[in-house]
Amino acid sequence: MTKQPFDRRIATGLDRGEAFTFSFDGKPVEAYPGESVAAALIAHGRRKFRDTLKREMPRGLYCGMGVCWECIMVIDGRAAVRACMTQAEPGMKVETQHGLGPPATMTGAP
Amino acid sequence: MNNADLAIVGAGPTGLSAALVAPRAGLKVWIFDDNALPGGQYFRQLPKQYRKTQKTVYDKEHGRAAELFTAIHHPNVTYLPNATVWENPDPGILAFAAGERSGRIEAKAILIACGASDRPVPFPGWTLPGVVTAGGLQNLVKGARVVPGERAVVAGNGPLLMVVAANLIRAGAEVAAVAEAAPAKARLWRNLPRLLHAPEIVKLAVNYRGLMAKAGAPYRCGETVIEARGGDELEEVVLAPIDTRGHIDRAKARTVACDTLVAGFGLNPSIEMYRLLGCEVTYNSYRGGWMPKRSEDLETSIPGIFAAGDGAGIGGVEFALIEGKLAGTVIARNLGALGERDAAIQAAPLRSRLERFRKFRVGLERVYAPPATWTELMTEDTVVCRCEDVSLGEVREREAQGFTSAFAIKGSTRMSMGRCQGRNCLPTLAALIAARDGVAVEQVDLPRGRPPARLVTIGDLLQEDLPAPVFPADPHLPRGEEVT
Ligand code: FES
């Protein structure tokens, strides 16, 4: 189990199992089974998840419990998916959401 | 249609405690929870796949948690994780979205145990990545063992700030400042006798303070965050003195460099279910703002609908655990599963424990009573509604045009019409109107709550197995013709 150089996971007393990778804006990010997309990104210092439609402001994790919808991203082609409530999966394609996300994917079609 | 004696919304400390009691008395219970694992925020679990190799400080609640989690395995319990209760189409009926299991349930009693979330308090820069709520930080640490940064500032109001600071320190982060808005230290001694009704909690606080002192994390009272600054991410925060009326002394501001700001301004009960069901609400600023009116038996204004735990008024985990059990007992009695006498015997120790913690709560509320208002933190550019990107300036502009009620501001700015369903901005909207009109927050008329209570996908709803609707005869159709 090799750690990526920059890792904010607390290692003490825990075996997270076998790490896998998903892609974030085309670059690989390491995650562990059961970890949320938000936790995996934050563990590697990726904190901007999207920018907003009207003011194009950067946003990231805020409430961390599914209430605020600030952490939404484009995940496997589907827009407005909460990163804090979504488990990372091997090979998952996670992208920064710009505004409402790509219009063709609003329906959830890949 | 599914049937149950009792439908519990929320599998946190409250919901699970109720589920330890009611099913044992013979009630058929359904529990709905929007998380993947039971436990709510306080007993948030690590992913099932993780293996603990040694005991750590995070396992101190392991015993209580393990007992609670047994509740979902009782044969009388149907537990639905990843489920969102979103509508109350008819009295006693709840509609829930849960992927393939989406559907409706008819229940003789309903217990709302939805807990609470951080009170949103807008200030310039609070939307920057790197600014998280106290609850959000706790969840990252408890649910993923991840710390969001290396150098943090903790600011806001309430005892949770100490817990957050301690957790950051234990995780190896540097805590550059802890800013408590209330003059808590000055109020402490006077209220100590009350606080000592719960010596176990006082001891915890002493431990946290010890940890903070050892790590050199300065705890300042009467100070608040007034701005967070950065480009794409947080780089520094500005702190300044604040008095009990909410006035800020900007001349004495100081800047602290950090990559993380944990903003915890206390908790608000989740009121969307009461708004949906039409339960009467009341306002108590000491216990988190709006909350349902309840009887001694924890019943809301609507017979058969009960509310307990933080979602019915902030009390903390001990309150939640006791109220959950009390609700389970009372409901079992009301539905005839438990005799009057047995119910009274079971309820008596719960009520007296509740009384002890109530005395403690009063002490706590007096020590941490927040500034009268937080509205001075906002500037024209401050985003007051995150989902719809509405600034205070936009609200003011609309007010000047005559859109003055909460409803008119909502309609003209889209404030509270976004994905969070107003949960993150209605308290702000009410506070702004109250400050403008010089009235108490509780006198502000909130826009009506409408379904869905929480966001659900059309995909989920299509999974619902509903009987074909019966349409009334359509007068526009030629006689005898039917819609197919
Ligand atoms: S951070 Fe609030 S919903 Fe994910």
XYZ file of C-alpha atoms and ligand atoms in Angstrom:
598
model
C 0.000 0.000 0.000
C 2.002 2.985 -1.224
C 0.796 6.370 -0.163
C 0.605 9.210 -2.610
C 3.104 11.897 -1.528
C 0.364 14.247 -0.398
C -2.151 12.470 1.770
C -4.286 13.853 4.575
C -5.691 10.536 5.711
C -5.095 9.636 9.336
C -3.290 6.308 9.118
C -3.192 5.304 12.796
C -5.119 2.207 13.774
C -6.728 1.666 10.416
C -6.333 -0.677 7.499
C -8.262 0.812 4.606
C -7.690 -2.136 2.317
C -6.531 -2.036 -1.266
C -6.399 1.430 -2.845
C -7.742 2.029 -6.341
C -7.876 5.074 -8.584
C -10.596 7.150 -10.176
C -10.043 10.082 -12.475
C -10.537 13.692 -11.513
C -10.499 16.011 -14.516
C -8.433 13.403 -16.306
C -5.856 12.866 -13.552
C -5.752 9.795 -11.323
C -6.730 10.129 -7.648
C -6.228 7.346 -5.128
C -9.202 6.206 -3.064
C -10.164 3.347 -0.771
C -13.236 1.133 -0.868
C -16.136 2.854 0.874
C -14.568 6.314 0.805
C -16.657 9.186 -0.533
C -15.508 11.068 -3.621
C -15.281 14.230 -1.491
C -13.107 12.608 1.185
C -10.738 11.131 -1.414
C -10.346 14.467 -3.218
C -9.800 16.387 0.016
C -7.290 13.795 1.210
C -5.214 14.798 -1.802
C -5.671 18.523 -1.387
C -8.286 18.921 -4.143
C -10.823 21.233 -2.603
C -12.507 23.106 -5.439
C -15.289 20.873 -6.740
C -17.217 23.244 -8.972
C -17.882 26.830 -9.926
C -21.294 28.432 -9.948
C -23.478 29.432 -12.880
C -24.189 33.067 -12.089
C -21.052 34.415 -10.429
C -18.640 31.658 -11.456
C -17.495 31.347 -7.850
C -15.411 28.372 -6.695
C -17.165 26.006 -4.265
C -16.294 22.843 -2.409
C -17.331 20.715 0.522
C -19.332 22.728 3.056
C -21.836 20.801 5.194
C -20.329 17.376 4.557
C -23.680 15.688 5.253
C -25.781 15.995 2.136
C -27.713 19.107 3.142
C -26.208 22.006 1.188
C -25.508 20.658 -2.334
C -22.338 22.767 -2.546
C -20.164 19.737 -3.350
C -21.896 18.757 -6.592
C -19.759 17.454 -9.450
C -20.136 15.709 -12.785
C -19.716 12.028 -11.965
C -19.673 9.450 -14.738
C -21.328 11.959 -17.026
C -24.126 12.819 -14.642
C -24.289 16.424 -13.428
C -25.144 17.673 -9.922
C -24.111 14.579 -7.998
C -23.133 15.237 -4.366
C -19.483 14.242 -3.886
C -19.958 13.948 -0.115
C -22.751 11.369 -0.498
C -21.228 9.348 -3.353
C -18.837 6.458 -2.836
C -15.743 6.465 -5.003
C -15.528 3.487 -7.377
C -12.580 2.179 -9.366
C -12.430 3.836 -12.773
C -15.054 6.430 -11.916
C -14.889 9.610 -13.988
C -15.184 12.661 -11.735
C -15.144 16.153 -13.205
C -15.285 19.703 -11.889
C -18.799 20.984 -12.515
C -18.985 24.298 -14.314
C -22.340 25.953 -13.756
C -25.082 23.418 -14.325
C -22.671 20.977 -15.939
C -22.615 19.851 -19.557
C -26.177 20.241 -20.915
C -26.176 16.954 -22.826
C -25.752 15.067 -19.564
C -28.487 16.763 -17.575
C -30.776 13.798 -18.077
C -28.246 11.438 -16.579
C -27.524 9.750 -19.897
C -23.827 8.922 -20.245
C -48.815 0.328 -0.161
C -46.505 -0.643 2.687
C -47.832 -0.712 6.226
C -46.233 -0.116 9.571
C -47.206 0.737 13.116
C -44.428 3.277 13.322
C -42.382 5.040 10.652
C -39.176 6.589 11.941
C -37.506 9.228 9.793
C -33.790 9.288 10.607
C -31.438 6.574 11.900
C -29.294 8.751 14.150
C -29.114 8.503 17.949
C -32.799 9.423 18.326
C -34.283 7.187 15.652
C -32.180 4.195 16.649
C -33.011 4.632 20.352
C -36.702 4.627 19.544
C -36.093 1.533 17.430
C -34.504 -0.219 20.387
C -37.765 0.131 22.307
C -40.805 0.073 20.026
C -40.104 -3.140 18.049
C -39.436 -5.049 21.272
C -42.901 -4.096 22.449
C -44.196 -5.703 19.263
C -44.601 -2.734 16.951
C -43.838 -3.147 13.271
C -41.327 -0.383 12.560
C -39.840 1.104 9.397
C -36.762 3.304 9.601
C -35.789 5.643 6.779
C -32.353 7.197 6.634
C -30.625 9.201 3.924
C -27.170 7.861 4.757
C -25.610 4.596 3.634
C -24.927 3.490 7.214
C -26.925 4.039 10.416
C -25.633 6.310 13.176
C -26.519 9.789 11.970
C -23.885 12.461 12.464
C -22.839 11.714 16.032
C -22.345 7.973 15.583
C -21.137 8.249 11.998
C -19.354 5.042 11.033
C -16.289 4.384 8.965
C -16.853 2.516 5.712
C -17.639 -1.139 6.406
C -14.610 -2.146 4.345
C -12.124 -0.522 6.741
C -10.505 -2.708 9.370
C -9.446 -1.292 12.734
C -5.976 -2.499 13.656
C -5.810 -0.846 17.065
C -8.070 1.070 19.400
C -7.911 4.847 18.988
C -9.544 7.808 20.679
C -12.283 7.679 18.031
C -13.500 4.362 19.409
C -14.515 5.706 22.790
C -18.202 5.604 21.845
C -17.915 2.157 20.348
C -19.961 0.431 23.058
C -22.972 2.728 22.864
C -22.858 2.762 19.085
C -22.754 -1.029 18.820
C -25.814 -1.352 21.040
C -27.720 1.209 18.971
C -26.898 -0.506 15.699
C -28.486 -3.750 16.909
C -31.830 -1.949 16.555
C -31.947 -2.346 12.784
C -31.579 -6.134 13.022
C -34.715 -6.724 15.091
C -37.179 -8.929 13.159
C -39.890 -6.275 13.523
C -37.718 -3.623 11.885
C -37.438 -2.742 8.218
C -34.459 -0.444 7.755
C -34.085 1.548 4.538
C -30.707 3.279 4.061
C -30.114 5.821 1.271
C -33.794 6.687 1.549
C -35.311 10.160 1.374
C -38.777 10.851 2.742
C -40.021 13.588 0.455
C -43.793 13.900 0.578
C -46.845 13.399 2.751
C -49.515 12.840 0.117
C -52.278 11.979 2.608
C -52.495 11.986 6.411
C -50.485 9.099 7.845
C -48.823 8.353 4.526
C -45.216 9.089 3.628
C -43.643 8.858 0.175
C -39.993 7.905 0.067
C -37.354 7.741 -2.634
C -34.904 4.870 -2.241
C -33.870 3.720 -5.706
C -35.618 0.491 -6.626
C -37.336 0.369 -3.261
C -39.030 3.766 -3.627
C -42.632 3.791 -2.557
C -45.165 4.815 0.056
C -45.983 3.735 3.531
C -49.026 4.061 5.726
C -48.089 4.308 9.397
C -50.187 4.593 12.551
C -47.517 6.796 14.099
C -44.617 8.792 12.695
C -41.476 9.798 14.578
C -39.462 12.637 13.071
C -35.870 12.159 14.173
C -34.078 14.137 11.489
C -31.452 15.740 13.690
C -29.847 19.057 12.983
C -27.331 20.745 10.762
C -25.016 23.713 11.154
C -26.629 27.113 11.333
C -25.641 28.935 8.154
C -24.152 32.339 9.019
C -22.998 34.248 5.938
C -19.882 36.416 6.009
C -17.663 37.586 3.124
C -15.771 34.647 1.662
C -17.732 31.899 3.448
C -18.282 30.153 0.126
C -14.565 29.562 -0.535
C -13.372 25.969 -0.789
C -11.585 25.342 2.489
C -14.405 26.777 4.608
C -16.369 23.886 6.112
C -19.004 23.607 8.811
C -18.266 22.096 12.199
C -20.499 19.166 11.317
C -18.712 18.738 8.008
C -15.323 18.592 9.723
C -16.608 16.073 12.269
C -17.943 13.881 9.484
C -14.679 13.946 7.562
C -12.806 12.846 10.663
C -15.381 10.327 11.906
C -16.547 8.947 8.594
C -13.298 8.975 6.612
C -10.444 9.804 9.031
C -9.442 12.636 6.719
C -8.384 16.142 7.794
C -9.071 18.900 5.287
C -5.886 20.905 5.845
C -2.702 21.577 7.732
C -3.371 24.887 9.426
C -6.874 25.624 10.601
C -8.893 28.359 12.247
C -12.020 27.352 14.162
C -14.620 30.075 14.589
C -18.232 30.564 15.513
C -20.214 29.878 18.637
C -20.885 27.001 20.961
C -19.237 24.042 22.663
C -18.783 22.161 19.385
C -15.845 24.475 18.572
C -13.807 22.791 21.300
C -14.641 19.333 20.001
C -13.623 20.371 16.495
C -10.358 21.939 17.696
C -9.512 18.792 19.666
C -10.209 16.571 16.672
C -8.020 18.706 14.409
C -5.178 18.619 16.928
C -5.435 14.841 17.386
C -5.316 14.454 13.615
C -2.068 16.381 13.498
C -3.332 19.673 12.117
C -2.187 22.986 13.509
C -4.989 25.042 15.064
C -3.942 28.668 14.636
C -6.925 30.204 16.437
C -10.223 29.269 18.047
C -12.614 32.222 18.060
C -15.721 31.878 20.243
C -18.122 34.758 19.693
C -19.760 34.532 23.107
C -17.966 35.726 26.261
C -18.058 32.115 27.424
C -15.130 32.238 29.838
C -16.564 35.185 31.746
C -19.906 33.413 32.081
C -18.503 30.063 33.070
C -18.168 30.306 36.856
C -21.611 31.695 37.439
C -23.137 28.781 35.565
C -20.870 26.029 36.809
C -23.392 24.652 39.352
C -25.878 24.100 36.520
C -23.260 22.565 34.246
C -22.295 20.123 36.968
C -25.642 18.395 36.570
C -23.793 16.574 33.797
C -20.286 16.128 35.222
C -19.441 13.611 32.492
C -19.821 16.311 29.822
C -17.930 18.914 31.853
C -15.075 16.426 32.136
C -15.008 16.063 28.356
C -14.781 19.833 27.945
C -11.888 19.991 30.424
C -10.083 17.337 28.383
C -10.599 19.265 25.161
C -9.291 22.451 26.728
C -6.270 20.580 28.045
C -5.530 19.253 24.593
C -5.875 22.736 23.122
C -3.576 24.252 25.735
C -0.927 21.580 25.184
C -1.014 22.118 21.422
C -0.818 25.888 21.868
C -4.181 26.511 20.220
C -5.375 29.868 21.575
C -9.060 29.968 22.604
C -10.380 33.512 22.487
C -13.865 34.502 23.578
C -15.713 37.516 22.212
C -14.087 37.150 18.816
C -15.615 36.202 15.472
C -14.556 35.545 11.909
C -15.548 38.524 9.749
C -14.032 37.511 6.428
C -12.437 34.583 4.617
C -10.065 35.455 1.786
C -8.471 33.585 -1.071
C -8.559 32.962 -4.812
C -9.821 29.527 -5.736
C -9.261 28.356 -2.167
C -9.057 29.784 1.327
C -5.764 31.518 2.183
C -6.485 33.617 5.264
C -9.251 34.697 7.600
C -9.922 37.981 9.364
C -11.017 37.845 13.007
C -12.426 40.731 15.048
C -14.013 41.333 18.453
C -17.809 41.026 18.656
C -20.019 42.010 21.585
C -23.182 40.376 22.874
C -25.398 42.633 20.769
C -23.585 41.552 17.604
C -21.578 44.735 17.077
C -18.177 44.187 15.516
C -15.073 46.194 16.324
C -13.427 46.218 12.902
C -10.619 48.527 14.042
C -9.253 45.659 16.132
C -9.326 43.067 13.349
C -6.454 40.640 12.854
C -5.539 38.407 9.928
C -4.575 34.751 10.315
C -3.123 32.677 7.489
C -4.720 29.220 7.198
C -5.876 26.665 4.637
C -8.956 25.565 6.559
C -11.688 27.439 8.382
C -14.150 25.444 10.398
C -17.204 27.633 10.875
C -19.562 26.382 13.571
C -22.280 28.786 14.604
C -24.380 26.273 16.477
C -26.993 23.928 15.112
C -30.466 24.327 13.646
C -33.059 21.560 13.937
C -33.998 20.177 10.513
C -37.489 21.523 10.153
C -38.379 20.491 6.615
C -40.411 17.467 7.730
C -42.555 19.552 10.089
C -43.077 22.089 7.345
C -44.109 19.309 5.001
C -46.436 17.613 7.487
C -47.904 20.889 8.692
C -46.854 20.571 12.346
C -46.985 23.825 14.270
C -43.560 25.266 14.964
C -42.258 27.605 17.639
C -39.028 29.568 17.940
C -36.394 29.269 20.642
C -33.075 30.897 19.832
C -31.339 29.042 22.673
C -32.233 25.667 21.225
C -31.490 26.359 17.571
C -34.375 28.444 16.255
C -37.506 26.897 14.785
C -38.683 23.641 16.246
C -41.963 21.780 16.522
C -44.383 22.445 19.354
C -44.542 19.285 21.450
C -46.448 17.804 24.354
C -44.783 16.207 27.392
C -45.096 12.962 25.432
C -43.107 14.447 22.520
C -46.196 14.553 20.290
C -46.413 17.423 17.790
C -49.545 19.475 17.101
C -50.703 16.667 14.815
C -51.834 13.576 16.773
C -49.741 10.534 15.950
C -46.756 12.548 14.734
C -43.908 12.671 17.239
C -40.629 14.584 17.235
C -37.511 13.884 19.274
C -33.812 14.613 19.531
C -31.878 17.545 18.103
C -34.407 17.816 15.278
C -36.983 18.900 17.856
C -34.724 21.433 19.607
C -30.972 21.208 20.080
C -30.084 19.228 23.169
C -27.099 17.119 22.214
C -26.564 13.414 21.976
C -27.561 12.518 25.567
C -30.904 14.250 25.101
C -31.363 12.540 21.772
C -30.730 9.075 23.174
C -33.190 9.560 26.026
C -35.884 11.263 23.977
C -35.673 8.527 21.368
C -36.338 5.871 23.996
C -39.103 7.942 25.521
C -40.754 8.417 22.136
C -40.540 4.674 21.445
C -42.138 3.922 24.815
C -44.928 6.468 24.493
C -45.787 5.396 20.961
C -45.858 1.712 21.971
C -48.255 2.638 24.783
C -50.460 4.791 22.554
C -50.774 1.955 20.048
C -51.665 -0.519 22.768
C -48.473 -2.583 22.589
C -47.414 -1.531 26.063
C -49.676 -1.305 29.126
C -50.137 2.030 30.900
C -48.324 0.761 33.975
C -45.357 -0.767 32.136
C -45.004 2.341 30.021
C -45.017 4.570 33.087
C -42.377 2.387 34.760
C -40.163 2.540 31.678
C -40.688 6.247 31.117
C -40.030 7.424 34.677
C -36.218 7.015 34.744
C -36.021 8.490 31.230
C -37.955 11.557 32.289
C -35.780 12.107 35.334
C -32.585 11.744 33.297
C -34.034 14.202 30.817
C -34.665 16.593 33.701
C -31.027 16.342 34.818
C -29.733 17.095 31.326
C -32.244 19.903 30.956
C -30.676 21.663 33.947
C -27.264 21.163 32.371
C -28.573 22.537 29.068
C -29.747 25.726 30.733
C -26.226 26.275 32.051
C -24.752 25.570 28.640
C -27.184 27.894 26.908
C -26.327 30.711 29.307
C -22.584 30.277 28.816
C -22.804 30.161 25.027
C -25.777 32.451 24.358
C -24.853 33.829 20.912
C -24.693 37.522 19.968
C -28.168 38.963 19.425
C -27.634 38.991 15.664
C -25.072 37.921 13.105
C -26.330 40.245 10.385
C -23.456 42.734 10.857
C -21.120 40.110 9.378
C -22.717 40.468 5.954
C -21.651 43.003 3.343
C -23.404 43.910 0.060
C -21.297 41.353 -1.821
C -21.824 38.511 0.637
C -23.624 35.526 -0.856
C -26.689 34.870 1.291
C -28.117 32.030 -0.829
C -25.413 29.655 -1.998
C -27.469 27.553 -4.414
C -28.842 30.474 -6.400
C -25.817 32.751 -5.906
C -27.847 35.612 -4.430
C -25.948 38.405 -2.670
C -27.193 40.634 0.109
C -27.017 43.546 -2.358
C -29.534 41.832 -4.636
C -31.906 41.283 -1.746
C -31.601 44.946 -0.747
C -32.256 46.037 -4.349
C -35.466 44.020 -4.475
C -36.561 45.288 -1.095
C -36.143 48.837 -2.396
C -38.485 47.898 -5.258
C -41.122 46.782 -2.781
C -40.426 43.051 -2.582
C -40.245 43.047 1.197
C -41.866 39.870 2.541
C -39.936 36.604 2.718
C -42.209 35.254 0.003
C -41.633 38.256 -2.309
C -37.872 38.180 -1.783
C -37.893 34.473 -2.557
C -39.865 34.960 -5.755
C -37.893 37.956 -7.017
C -34.336 36.801 -6.210
C -34.726 33.002 -6.236
C -33.271 32.963 -2.715
C -34.255 29.611 -1.106
C -35.420 28.119 -4.425
C -32.279 26.099 -5.065
C -31.163 22.554 -4.436
C -30.862 22.833 -0.663
C -34.592 23.660 -0.517
C -33.886 26.702 1.608
C -32.250 24.773 4.402
C -29.104 26.854 4.002
C -30.684 30.272 3.571
C -34.134 30.504 5.176
C -32.600 31.237 8.614
C -30.612 34.051 6.984
C -33.642 35.417 5.152
C -35.648 35.455 8.385
C -32.793 37.115 10.297
C -32.435 39.818 7.625
C -36.134 40.639 7.641
C -36.249 40.654 11.445
C -33.278 43.042 11.629
C -34.751 45.291 8.923
C -38.186 45.520 10.524
C -36.951 45.514 14.104
C -39.069 42.480 15.000
C -38.236 39.124 16.544
C -37.205 36.389 14.109
C -40.194 34.260 15.081
C -42.530 36.957 13.807
C -41.233 36.598 10.263
C -43.565 34.661 7.999
C -41.603 31.952 6.208
C -42.532 30.944 2.672
C -44.534 27.705 2.723
C -42.705 24.406 2.706
C -43.553 22.390 -0.364
C -42.794 18.869 -1.499
C -40.339 17.448 -2.180
C -39.060 18.072 1.342
C -35.655 17.043 0.075
C -34.444 16.728 -3.482
C -35.245 13.426 -5.191
C -34.649 12.288 -8.750
C -37.347 11.573 -11.296
C -35.573 8.234 -11.764
C -36.334 7.316 -8.162
C -39.959 8.315 -8.468
C -40.397 6.205 -11.587
C -39.501 3.184 -9.465
C -42.557 3.706 -7.287
C -45.007 0.898 -7.664
C -48.238 2.871 -7.608
C -51.713 1.759 -8.604
C -52.916 3.361 -11.847
C -54.433 6.760 -11.057
C -58.172 7.193 -11.287
C -58.847 10.362 -13.251
C -62.094 12.240 -12.842
C -64.159 12.358 -16.024
C -62.595 14.940 -18.309
C -65.250 17.415 -19.470
C -63.134 18.354 -22.491
C -63.240 14.890 -23.959
C -66.107 13.662 -26.169
C -68.461 11.540 -24.068
C -67.434 7.920 -23.650
C -63.878 8.404 -24.825
C -61.142 7.350 -22.430
C -57.569 8.298 -21.930
C -55.238 5.371 -22.218
S -21.070 19.249 1.231
Fe -23.135 19.789 1.606
S -24.146 18.333 0.339
Fe -22.104 17.716 0.132
